[in-house]
Amino acid sequence: MTRPMSATYTLGNTWAKARRRVMLIEQMLDPATTARLRDLGVGPGFRCLEVGAGAGSISRWLCEQVGPSGSVTAVDLEPTLLLEDPHPALEIVQSDVTRDPLPGDGYDLVHARALLMHLPNREELIGGMLDRLRPGGVILLEEADFYPMATAQSAAYAEVFTVRVPRVAASHGGDWMWARHLPARLAAAGAIDVSAGTAVQNFHSGTPMAEFLTLSLEQLTPLLEADGAEDSLIAAATAVMNQPTQWLPSFAMVTASGRRPG
């Protein structure tokens, strides 16, 4: 495993509560992700690349699907959580994809989830991932877009998640209001047979989404305060996510898949 210098990331996996936050997003999103991967035909013998592997639930699942005749390479900037429970057949590469080339080529599948929204070179990276596929290989991208949160009845929740948080993300090179463009960007990069979909949860307190967003807001609080957000605003947004009678819209999860021509 190679070890480059670290880069700035708004929701890094070295935070004290990062494992819990990542486990929650795996709990919420893995069923839909694995269903999409099955629909794309992932199976024995596939060579797979996962970019931004997080704690590795999808990478480990892919290892089981491809079997001994296939391979899975997982790339992450901070593989701290990934290394806690590695699959014996999984190759782990620590890399900053904003500056380092993606490893290998000729893959049957390239997958990334909740990665591009954090990166300044997101559209360039789509092309790079597509180039790593063999002709006819498949790509699946899944990214969050915070636009539905603007419709919440809570003004504090809407302001925090659609104004303040995206502004902090932008200051670190990300764009958390970008994923709606994902299908068009994948097609523009040269993918064929592009298909896409969007899912939005409505949630209340005590649900995995409420806990996930509460933890994410806690992790982002120092950055929000440095950007001028008032403590009272952050507290109000946190409180409304933990009111049993309050239903709120989550972010939209936008997915797009396609194939490399050839």
PDB file of C-alpha atoms in Angstrom:
ATOM      1  CA  MET A   1       0.000   0.000   0.000  1.00  0.00           C
ATOM      2  CA  THR A   2       1.446   3.327  -1.083  1.00  0.00           C
ATOM      3  CA  ARG A   3       1.214   6.315   1.289  1.00  0.00           C
ATOM      4  CA  PRO A   4       1.170   9.808  -0.277  1.00  0.00           C
ATOM      5  CA  MET A   5       0.954  13.102   1.560  1.00  0.00           C
ATOM      6  CA  SER A   6      -2.507  13.911   2.920  1.00  0.00           C
ATOM      7  CA  ALA A   7      -4.942  16.397   1.397  1.00  0.00           C
ATOM      8  CA  THR A   8      -7.737  18.568   2.832  1.00  0.00           C
ATOM      9  CA  TYR A   9     -11.158  16.921   3.144  1.00  0.00           C
ATOM     10  CA  THR A  10     -14.251  18.317   4.851  1.00  0.00           C
ATOM     11  CA  LEU A  11     -15.503  14.975   6.247  1.00  0.00           C
ATOM     12  CA  GLY A  12     -12.310  13.041   6.906  1.00  0.00           C
ATOM     13  CA  ASN A  13     -12.290   9.490   8.239  1.00  0.00           C
ATOM     14  CA  THR A  14      -9.816  10.314  11.020  1.00  0.00           C
ATOM     15  CA  TRP A  15     -12.493  12.218  13.010  1.00  0.00           C
ATOM     16  CA  ALA A  16     -13.333  10.543  16.338  1.00  0.00           C
ATOM     17  CA  LYS A  17     -16.909   9.678  15.311  1.00  0.00           C
ATOM     18  CA  ALA A  18     -16.174   8.961  11.648  1.00  0.00           C
ATOM     19  CA  ARG A  19     -16.725   5.210  11.925  1.00  0.00           C
ATOM     20  CA  ARG A  20     -20.265   5.684  13.216  1.00  0.00           C
ATOM     21  CA  ARG A  21     -21.064   8.262  10.545  1.00  0.00           C
ATOM     22  CA  VAL A  22     -19.725   6.025   7.757  1.00  0.00           C
ATOM     23  CA  MET A  23     -21.521   2.967   9.150  1.00  0.00           C
ATOM     24  CA  LEU A  24     -24.797   4.893   8.996  1.00  0.00           C
ATOM     25  CA  ILE A  25     -24.345   5.876   5.358  1.00  0.00           C
ATOM     26  CA  GLU A  26     -23.468   2.262   4.526  1.00  0.00           C
ATOM     27  CA  GLN A  27     -26.613   1.114   6.313  1.00  0.00           C
ATOM     28  CA  MET A  28     -28.738   3.584   4.364  1.00  0.00           C
ATOM     29  CA  LEU A  29     -27.189   3.306   0.904  1.00  0.00           C
ATOM     30  CA  ASP A  30     -25.630  -0.162   0.534  1.00  0.00           C
ATOM     31  CA  PRO A  31     -28.873  -2.021  -0.323  1.00  0.00           C
ATOM     32  CA  ALA A  32     -29.561   0.258  -3.293  1.00  0.00           C
ATOM     33  CA  THR A  33     -25.916   0.257  -4.388  1.00  0.00           C
ATOM     34  CA  THR A  34     -25.590  -3.529  -4.364  1.00  0.00           C
ATOM     35  CA  ALA A  35     -28.890  -3.861  -6.241  1.00  0.00           C
ATOM     36  CA  ARG A  36     -27.590  -1.524  -8.961  1.00  0.00           C
ATOM     37  CA  LEU A  37     -24.319  -3.423  -9.183  1.00  0.00           C
ATOM     38  CA  ARG A  38     -26.190  -6.708  -9.593  1.00  0.00           C
ATOM     39  CA  ASP A  39     -28.308  -5.138 -12.331  1.00  0.00           C
ATOM     40  CA  LEU A  40     -25.092  -4.093 -14.095  1.00  0.00           C
ATOM     41  CA  GLY A  41     -24.005  -7.727 -14.181  1.00  0.00           C
ATOM     42  CA  VAL A  42     -21.183  -7.736 -11.613  1.00  0.00           C
ATOM     43  CA  GLY A  43     -20.138 -11.329 -11.042  1.00  0.00           C
ATOM     44  CA  PRO A  44     -17.351 -13.910 -11.051  1.00  0.00           C
ATOM     45  CA  GLY A  45     -14.181 -12.846 -12.824  1.00  0.00           C
ATOM     46  CA  PHE A  46     -14.895  -9.104 -12.791  1.00  0.00           C
ATOM     47  CA  ARG A  47     -11.972  -6.735 -12.271  1.00  0.00           C
ATOM     48  CA  CYS A  48     -13.280  -3.862 -10.157  1.00  0.00           C
ATOM     49  CA  LEU A  49     -12.017  -0.457  -9.051  1.00  0.00           C
ATOM     50  CA  GLU A  50     -13.756   1.422  -6.240  1.00  0.00           C
ATOM     51  CA  VAL A  51     -12.677   5.037  -5.889  1.00  0.00           C
ATOM     52  CA  GLY A  52     -13.263   6.549  -2.444  1.00  0.00           C
ATOM     53  CA  ALA A  53     -13.933   3.258  -0.660  1.00  0.00           C
ATOM     54  CA  GLY A  54     -14.717   4.667   2.797  1.00  0.00           C
ATOM     55  CA  ALA A  55     -14.989   1.878   5.354  1.00  0.00           C
ATOM     56  CA  GLY A  56     -15.057  -0.724   2.604  1.00  0.00           C
ATOM     57  CA  SER A  57     -18.504  -2.337   2.768  1.00  0.00           C
ATOM     58  CA  ILE A  58     -18.984  -2.206  -1.007  1.00  0.00           C
ATOM     59  CA  SER A  59     -15.382  -3.231  -1.698  1.00  0.00           C
ATOM     60  CA  ARG A  60     -15.799  -6.307   0.513  1.00  0.00           C
ATOM     61  CA  TRP A  61     -19.147  -7.103  -1.116  1.00  0.00           C
ATOM     62  CA  LEU A  62     -17.505  -6.870  -4.544  1.00  0.00           C
ATOM     63  CA  CYS A  63     -14.768  -9.286  -3.431  1.00  0.00           C
ATOM     64  CA  GLU A  64     -17.432 -11.866  -2.607  1.00  0.00           C
ATOM     65  CA  GLN A  65     -19.177 -11.352  -5.952  1.00  0.00           C
ATOM     66  CA  VAL A  66     -16.111 -11.578  -8.205  1.00  0.00           C
ATOM     67  CA  GLY A  67     -14.604 -14.585  -6.453  1.00  0.00           C
ATOM     68  CA  PRO A  68     -11.051 -15.881  -6.809  1.00  0.00           C
ATOM     69  CA  SER A  69     -11.050 -15.335 -10.580  1.00  0.00           C
ATOM     70  CA  GLY A  70     -11.729 -11.599 -10.190  1.00  0.00           C
ATOM     71  CA  SER A  71     -10.084  -8.712  -8.361  1.00  0.00           C
ATOM     72  CA  VAL A  72     -11.069  -5.593  -6.424  1.00  0.00           C
ATOM     73  CA  THR A  73      -8.888  -2.512  -5.926  1.00  0.00           C
ATOM     74  CA  ALA A  74     -10.062   0.082  -3.391  1.00  0.00           C
ATOM     75  CA  VAL A  75      -8.659   3.629  -3.462  1.00  0.00           C
ATOM     76  CA  ASP A  76      -9.060   6.069  -0.593  1.00  0.00           C
ATOM     77  CA  LEU A  77      -7.316   9.184   0.706  1.00  0.00           C
ATOM     78  CA  GLU A  78      -7.681   8.107   4.345  1.00  0.00           C
ATOM     79  CA  PRO A  79      -8.042   4.294   4.448  1.00  0.00           C
ATOM     80  CA  THR A  80      -8.070   4.244   8.259  1.00  0.00           C
ATOM     81  CA  LEU A  81     -11.510   2.630   8.436  1.00  0.00           C
ATOM     82  CA  LEU A  82     -10.872   0.425   5.417  1.00  0.00           C
ATOM     83  CA  LEU A  83      -7.819  -1.089   7.072  1.00  0.00           C
ATOM     84  CA  GLU A  84      -9.734  -1.986  10.235  1.00  0.00           C
ATOM     85  CA  ASP A  85     -11.643  -4.747   8.432  1.00  0.00           C
ATOM     86  CA  PRO A  86      -9.880  -5.566   5.139  1.00  0.00           C
ATOM     87  CA  HIS A  87     -10.939  -8.436   2.908  1.00  0.00           C
ATOM     88  CA  PRO A  88      -8.021 -10.803   2.201  1.00  0.00           C
ATOM     89  CA  ALA A  89      -8.623 -10.499  -1.555  1.00  0.00           C
ATOM     90  CA  LEU A  90      -8.843  -6.683  -1.514  1.00  0.00           C
ATOM     91  CA  GLU A  91      -6.003  -4.487  -2.773  1.00  0.00           C
ATOM     92  CA  ILE A  92      -5.950  -1.177  -0.883  1.00  0.00           C
ATOM     93  CA  VAL A  93      -4.304   1.892  -2.421  1.00  0.00           C
ATOM     94  CA  GLN A  94      -3.943   5.095  -0.412  1.00  0.00           C
ATOM     95  CA  SER A  95      -4.058   7.918  -2.930  1.00  0.00           C
ATOM     96  CA  ASP A  96      -5.130  11.513  -3.423  1.00  0.00           C
ATOM     97  CA  VAL A  97      -7.150  11.288  -6.632  1.00  0.00           C
ATOM     98  CA  THR A  98      -7.087  15.059  -7.040  1.00  0.00           C
ATOM     99  CA  ARG A  99      -3.438  14.774  -8.071  1.00  0.00           C
ATOM    100  CA  ASP A 100      -2.468  11.084  -8.421  1.00  0.00           C
ATOM    101  CA  PRO A 101      -3.414   8.869 -11.392  1.00  0.00           C
ATOM    102  CA  LEU A 102      -5.902   6.103 -10.745  1.00  0.00           C
ATOM    103  CA  PRO A 103      -4.237   2.690 -10.447  1.00  0.00           C
ATOM    104  CA  GLY A 104      -4.489   0.055 -13.160  1.00  0.00           C
ATOM    105  CA  ASP A 105      -6.668  -0.154 -16.234  1.00  0.00           C
ATOM    106  CA  GLY A 106      -8.809  -2.598 -18.174  1.00  0.00           C
ATOM    107  CA  TYR A 107     -11.414  -2.828 -15.400  1.00  0.00           C
ATOM    108  CA  ASP A 108     -14.837  -4.377 -15.927  1.00  0.00           C
ATOM    109  CA  LEU A 109     -16.344  -2.017 -13.327  1.00  0.00           C
ATOM    110  CA  VAL A 110     -15.464   1.342 -11.811  1.00  0.00           C
ATOM    111  CA  HIS A 111     -17.595   2.577  -8.900  1.00  0.00           C
ATOM    112  CA  ALA A 112     -17.615   5.709  -6.763  1.00  0.00           C
ATOM    113  CA  ARG A 113     -20.138   6.902  -4.169  1.00  0.00           C
ATOM    114  CA  ALA A 114     -20.313  10.266  -2.382  1.00  0.00           C
ATOM    115  CA  LEU A 115     -16.857  11.158  -3.665  1.00  0.00           C
ATOM    116  CA  LEU A 116     -17.035  13.565  -6.605  1.00  0.00           C
ATOM    117  CA  MET A 117     -19.126  16.083  -4.648  1.00  0.00           C
ATOM    118  CA  HIS A 118     -16.069  16.707  -2.456  1.00  0.00           C
ATOM    119  CA  LEU A 119     -13.475  17.183  -5.198  1.00  0.00           C
ATOM    120  CA  PRO A 120     -12.441  20.180  -7.315  1.00  0.00           C
ATOM    121  CA  ASN A 121     -11.548  18.054 -10.360  1.00  0.00           C
ATOM    122  CA  ARG A 122     -14.787  16.052 -10.336  1.00  0.00           C
ATOM    123  CA  GLU A 123     -15.542  16.261 -14.049  1.00  0.00           C
ATOM    124  CA  GLU A 124     -11.972  15.490 -15.057  1.00  0.00           C
ATOM    125  CA  LEU A 125     -12.064  12.488 -12.734  1.00  0.00           C
ATOM    126  CA  ILE A 126     -15.194  11.123 -14.424  1.00  0.00           C
ATOM    127  CA  GLY A 127     -13.240  10.970 -17.661  1.00  0.00           C
ATOM    128  CA  GLY A 128     -10.299   9.371 -15.880  1.00  0.00           C
ATOM    129  CA  MET A 129     -12.499   6.659 -14.382  1.00  0.00           C
ATOM    130  CA  LEU A 130     -14.101   5.972 -17.730  1.00  0.00           C
ATOM    131  CA  ASP A 131     -10.654   5.632 -19.312  1.00  0.00           C
ATOM    132  CA  ARG A 132      -9.718   2.943 -16.775  1.00  0.00           C
ATOM    133  CA  LEU A 133     -12.444   0.654 -18.079  1.00  0.00           C
ATOM    134  CA  ARG A 134     -11.965  -1.959 -20.761  1.00  0.00           C
ATOM    135  CA  PRO A 135     -14.080  -1.323 -23.875  1.00  0.00           C
ATOM    136  CA  GLY A 136     -17.633  -2.206 -22.874  1.00  0.00           C
ATOM    137  CA  GLY A 137     -16.831  -1.958 -19.147  1.00  0.00           C
ATOM    138  CA  VAL A 138     -19.390  -0.361 -16.832  1.00  0.00           C
ATOM    139  CA  ILE A 139     -19.215   2.655 -14.527  1.00  0.00           C
ATOM    140  CA  LEU A 140     -21.570   3.442 -11.639  1.00  0.00           C
ATOM    141  CA  LEU A 141     -21.461   6.851  -9.945  1.00  0.00           C
ATOM    142  CA  GLU A 142     -23.626   7.846  -6.952  1.00  0.00           C
ATOM    143  CA  GLU A 143     -23.527  11.373  -5.548  1.00  0.00           C
ATOM    144  CA  ALA A 144     -25.541  13.515  -3.107  1.00  0.00           C
ATOM    145  CA  ASP A 145     -27.160  16.831  -4.022  1.00  0.00           C
ATOM    146  CA  PHE A 146     -28.564  18.943  -1.202  1.00  0.00           C
ATOM    147  CA  TYR A 147     -31.190  20.837  -3.239  1.00  0.00           C
ATOM    148  CA  PRO A 148     -34.304  19.084  -1.739  1.00  0.00           C
ATOM    149  CA  MET A 149     -33.365  20.342   1.726  1.00  0.00           C
ATOM    150  CA  ALA A 150     -34.298  23.867   0.639  1.00  0.00           C
ATOM    151  CA  THR A 151     -37.963  22.775   0.740  1.00  0.00           C
ATOM    152  CA  ALA A 152     -37.917  22.006   4.487  1.00  0.00           C
ATOM    153  CA  GLN A 153     -40.388  23.870   6.689  1.00  0.00           C
ATOM    154  CA  SER A 154     -37.541  24.601   9.097  1.00  0.00           C
ATOM    155  CA  ALA A 155     -35.758  27.750   7.946  1.00  0.00           C
ATOM    156  CA  ALA A 156     -32.703  26.899  10.053  1.00  0.00           C
ATOM    157  CA  TYR A 157     -32.376  23.415   8.546  1.00  0.00           C
ATOM    158  CA  ALA A 158     -32.806  24.777   5.012  1.00  0.00           C
ATOM    159  CA  GLU A 159     -30.252  27.555   5.525  1.00  0.00           C
ATOM    160  CA  VAL A 160     -27.644  25.323   7.126  1.00  0.00           C
ATOM    161  CA  PHE A 161     -27.791  22.562   4.536  1.00  0.00           C
ATOM    162  CA  THR A 162     -28.410  24.514   1.341  1.00  0.00           C
ATOM    163  CA  VAL A 163     -26.487  27.749   2.034  1.00  0.00           C
ATOM    164  CA  ARG A 164     -23.939  27.400   4.838  1.00  0.00           C
ATOM    165  CA  VAL A 165     -22.752  23.814   4.352  1.00  0.00           C
ATOM    166  CA  PRO A 166     -22.411  24.089   0.549  1.00  0.00           C
ATOM    167  CA  ARG A 167     -20.433  27.318   0.999  1.00  0.00           C
ATOM    168  CA  VAL A 168     -17.980  25.563   3.316  1.00  0.00           C
ATOM    169  CA  ALA A 169     -17.740  22.645   0.886  1.00  0.00           C
ATOM    170  CA  ALA A 170     -17.014  25.068  -1.971  1.00  0.00           C
ATOM    171  CA  SER A 171     -14.198  26.658   0.019  1.00  0.00           C
ATOM    172  CA  HIS A 172     -12.552  23.213   0.078  1.00  0.00           C
ATOM    173  CA  GLY A 173     -13.114  22.572  -3.630  1.00  0.00           C
ATOM    174  CA  GLY A 174     -16.358  20.612  -3.388  1.00  0.00           C
ATOM    175  CA  ASP A 175     -19.857  21.232  -4.723  1.00  0.00           C
ATOM    176  CA  TRP A 176     -22.717  19.677  -2.778  1.00  0.00           C
ATOM    177  CA  MET A 177     -25.308  21.097  -5.190  1.00  0.00           C
ATOM    178  CA  TRP A 178     -23.758  19.502  -8.298  1.00  0.00           C
ATOM    179  CA  ALA A 179     -24.936  15.890  -8.501  1.00  0.00           C
ATOM    180  CA  ARG A 180     -28.067  16.786 -10.511  1.00  0.00           C
ATOM    181  CA  HIS A 181     -25.645  17.254 -13.442  1.00  0.00           C
ATOM    182  CA  LEU A 182     -24.068  13.807 -13.026  1.00  0.00           C
ATOM    183  CA  PRO A 183     -25.878  12.000 -15.901  1.00  0.00           C
ATOM    184  CA  ALA A 184     -25.072  14.779 -18.358  1.00  0.00           C
ATOM    185  CA  ARG A 185     -21.451  14.920 -17.240  1.00  0.00           C
ATOM    186  CA  LEU A 186     -21.059  11.158 -17.589  1.00  0.00           C
ATOM    187  CA  ALA A 187     -22.462  11.291 -21.111  1.00  0.00           C
ATOM    188  CA  ALA A 188     -20.256  14.286 -21.955  1.00  0.00           C
ATOM    189  CA  ALA A 189     -17.200  12.300 -20.809  1.00  0.00           C
ATOM    190  CA  GLY A 190     -17.966   9.733 -23.512  1.00  0.00           C
ATOM    191  CA  ALA A 191     -20.020   7.072 -21.739  1.00  0.00           C
ATOM    192  CA  ILE A 192     -22.720   5.318 -23.734  1.00  0.00           C
ATOM    193  CA  ASP A 193     -25.997   3.718 -22.626  1.00  0.00           C
ATOM    194  CA  VAL A 194     -26.208   6.196 -19.745  1.00  0.00           C
ATOM    195  CA  SER A 195     -29.091   5.700 -17.332  1.00  0.00           C
ATOM    196  CA  ALA A 196     -29.846   7.638 -14.166  1.00  0.00           C
ATOM    197  CA  GLY A 197     -32.174   8.022 -11.223  1.00  0.00           C
ATOM    198  CA  THR A 198     -32.725  10.137  -8.115  1.00  0.00           C
ATOM    199  CA  ALA A 199     -33.968   9.142  -4.647  1.00  0.00           C
ATOM    200  CA  VAL A 200     -34.883  11.410  -1.721  1.00  0.00           C
ATOM    201  CA  GLN A 201     -35.743  10.263   1.789  1.00  0.00           C
ATOM    202  CA  ASN A 202     -38.107  12.028   4.156  1.00  0.00           C
ATOM    203  CA  PHE A 203     -36.966  11.349   7.708  1.00  0.00           C
ATOM    204  CA  HIS A 204     -37.613  12.156  11.348  1.00  0.00           C
ATOM    205  CA  SER A 205     -35.706  11.826  14.615  1.00  0.00           C
ATOM    206  CA  GLY A 206     -34.418   8.421  15.638  1.00  0.00           C
ATOM    207  CA  THR A 207     -33.737   7.301  12.062  1.00  0.00           C
ATOM    208  CA  PRO A 208     -30.300   6.571  10.550  1.00  0.00           C
ATOM    209  CA  MET A 209     -30.615   9.648   8.324  1.00  0.00           C
ATOM    210  CA  ALA A 210     -31.284  11.915  11.313  1.00  0.00           C
ATOM    211  CA  GLU A 211     -28.250  10.557  13.146  1.00  0.00           C
ATOM    212  CA  PHE A 212     -26.067  10.708  10.034  1.00  0.00           C
ATOM    213  CA  LEU A 213     -26.894  14.339   9.281  1.00  0.00           C
ATOM    214  CA  THR A 214     -26.539  15.286  12.960  1.00  0.00           C
ATOM    215  CA  LEU A 215     -23.055  13.749  13.087  1.00  0.00           C
ATOM    216  CA  SER A 216     -22.091  15.328   9.761  1.00  0.00           C
ATOM    217  CA  LEU A 217     -23.196  18.734  11.032  1.00  0.00           C
ATOM    218  CA  GLU A 218     -21.211  18.188  14.245  1.00  0.00           C
ATOM    219  CA  GLN A 219     -18.083  17.375  12.238  1.00  0.00           C
ATOM    220  CA  LEU A 220     -18.588  20.430  10.034  1.00  0.00           C
ATOM    221  CA  THR A 221     -19.330  22.824  12.911  1.00  0.00           C
ATOM    222  CA  PRO A 222     -15.766  24.200  13.310  1.00  0.00           C
ATOM    223  CA  LEU A 223     -15.670  24.973   9.581  1.00  0.00           C
ATOM    224  CA  LEU A 224     -19.143  26.525   9.695  1.00  0.00           C
ATOM    225  CA  GLU A 225     -18.205  28.697  12.668  1.00  0.00           C
ATOM    226  CA  ALA A 226     -15.031  29.821  10.928  1.00  0.00           C
ATOM    227  CA  ASP A 227     -17.205  30.804   7.956  1.00  0.00           C
ATOM    228  CA  GLY A 228     -19.413  32.959  10.179  1.00  0.00           C
ATOM    229  CA  ALA A 229     -22.348  30.675  10.964  1.00  0.00           C
ATOM    230  CA  GLU A 230     -23.928  31.501  14.325  1.00  0.00           C
ATOM    231  CA  ASP A 231     -23.974  28.817  17.012  1.00  0.00           C
ATOM    232  CA  SER A 232     -27.706  29.428  17.452  1.00  0.00           C
ATOM    233  CA  LEU A 233     -28.368  28.601  13.800  1.00  0.00           C
ATOM    234  CA  ILE A 234     -26.395  25.355  13.984  1.00  0.00           C
ATOM    235  CA  ALA A 235     -28.151  24.436  17.229  1.00  0.00           C
ATOM    236  CA  ALA A 236     -31.579  25.118  15.720  1.00  0.00           C
ATOM    237  CA  ALA A 237     -30.843  22.907  12.694  1.00  0.00           C
ATOM    238  CA  THR A 238     -29.601  20.144  14.986  1.00  0.00           C
ATOM    239  CA  ALA A 239     -32.643  20.418  17.236  1.00  0.00           C
ATOM    240  CA  VAL A 240     -35.171  20.153  14.432  1.00  0.00           C
ATOM    241  CA  MET A 241     -33.554  16.908  13.204  1.00  0.00           C
ATOM    242  CA  ASN A 242     -34.210  15.457  16.652  1.00  0.00           C
ATOM    243  CA  GLN A 243     -37.849  16.482  17.050  1.00  0.00           C
ATOM    244  CA  PRO A 244     -40.046  13.341  16.868  1.00  0.00           C
ATOM    245  CA  THR A 245     -42.932  15.091  15.092  1.00  0.00           C
ATOM    246  CA  GLN A 246     -40.773  16.857  12.481  1.00  0.00           C
ATOM    247  CA  TRP A 247     -40.378  15.288   9.036  1.00  0.00           C
ATOM    248  CA  LEU A 248     -37.608  16.665   6.851  1.00  0.00           C
ATOM    249  CA  PRO A 249     -36.352  16.073   3.306  1.00  0.00           C
ATOM    250  CA  SER A 250     -32.859  14.624   3.016  1.00  0.00           C
ATOM    251  CA  PHE A 251     -30.351  15.187   0.252  1.00  0.00           C
ATOM    252  CA  ALA A 252     -31.073  13.671  -3.160  1.00  0.00           C
ATOM    253  CA  MET A 253     -28.996  10.631  -4.083  1.00  0.00           C
ATOM    254  CA  VAL A 254     -28.348  10.891  -7.819  1.00  0.00           C
ATOM    255  CA  THR A 255     -27.026   7.806  -9.619  1.00  0.00           C
ATOM    256  CA  ALA A 256     -25.741   7.424 -13.153  1.00  0.00           C
ATOM    257  CA  SER A 257     -24.313   4.429 -14.943  1.00  0.00           C
ATOM    258  CA  GLY A 258     -22.927   3.835 -18.428  1.00  0.00           C
ATOM    259  CA  ARG A 259     -20.396   1.919 -20.470  1.00  0.00           C
ATOM    260  CA  ARG A 260     -17.120   2.721 -22.154  1.00  0.00           C
ATOM    261  CA  PRO A 261     -17.547   2.551 -25.937  1.00  0.00           C
ATOM    262  CA  GLY A 262     -15.833  -0.206 -27.832  1.00  0.00           C
TER     263      GLY A 262
END
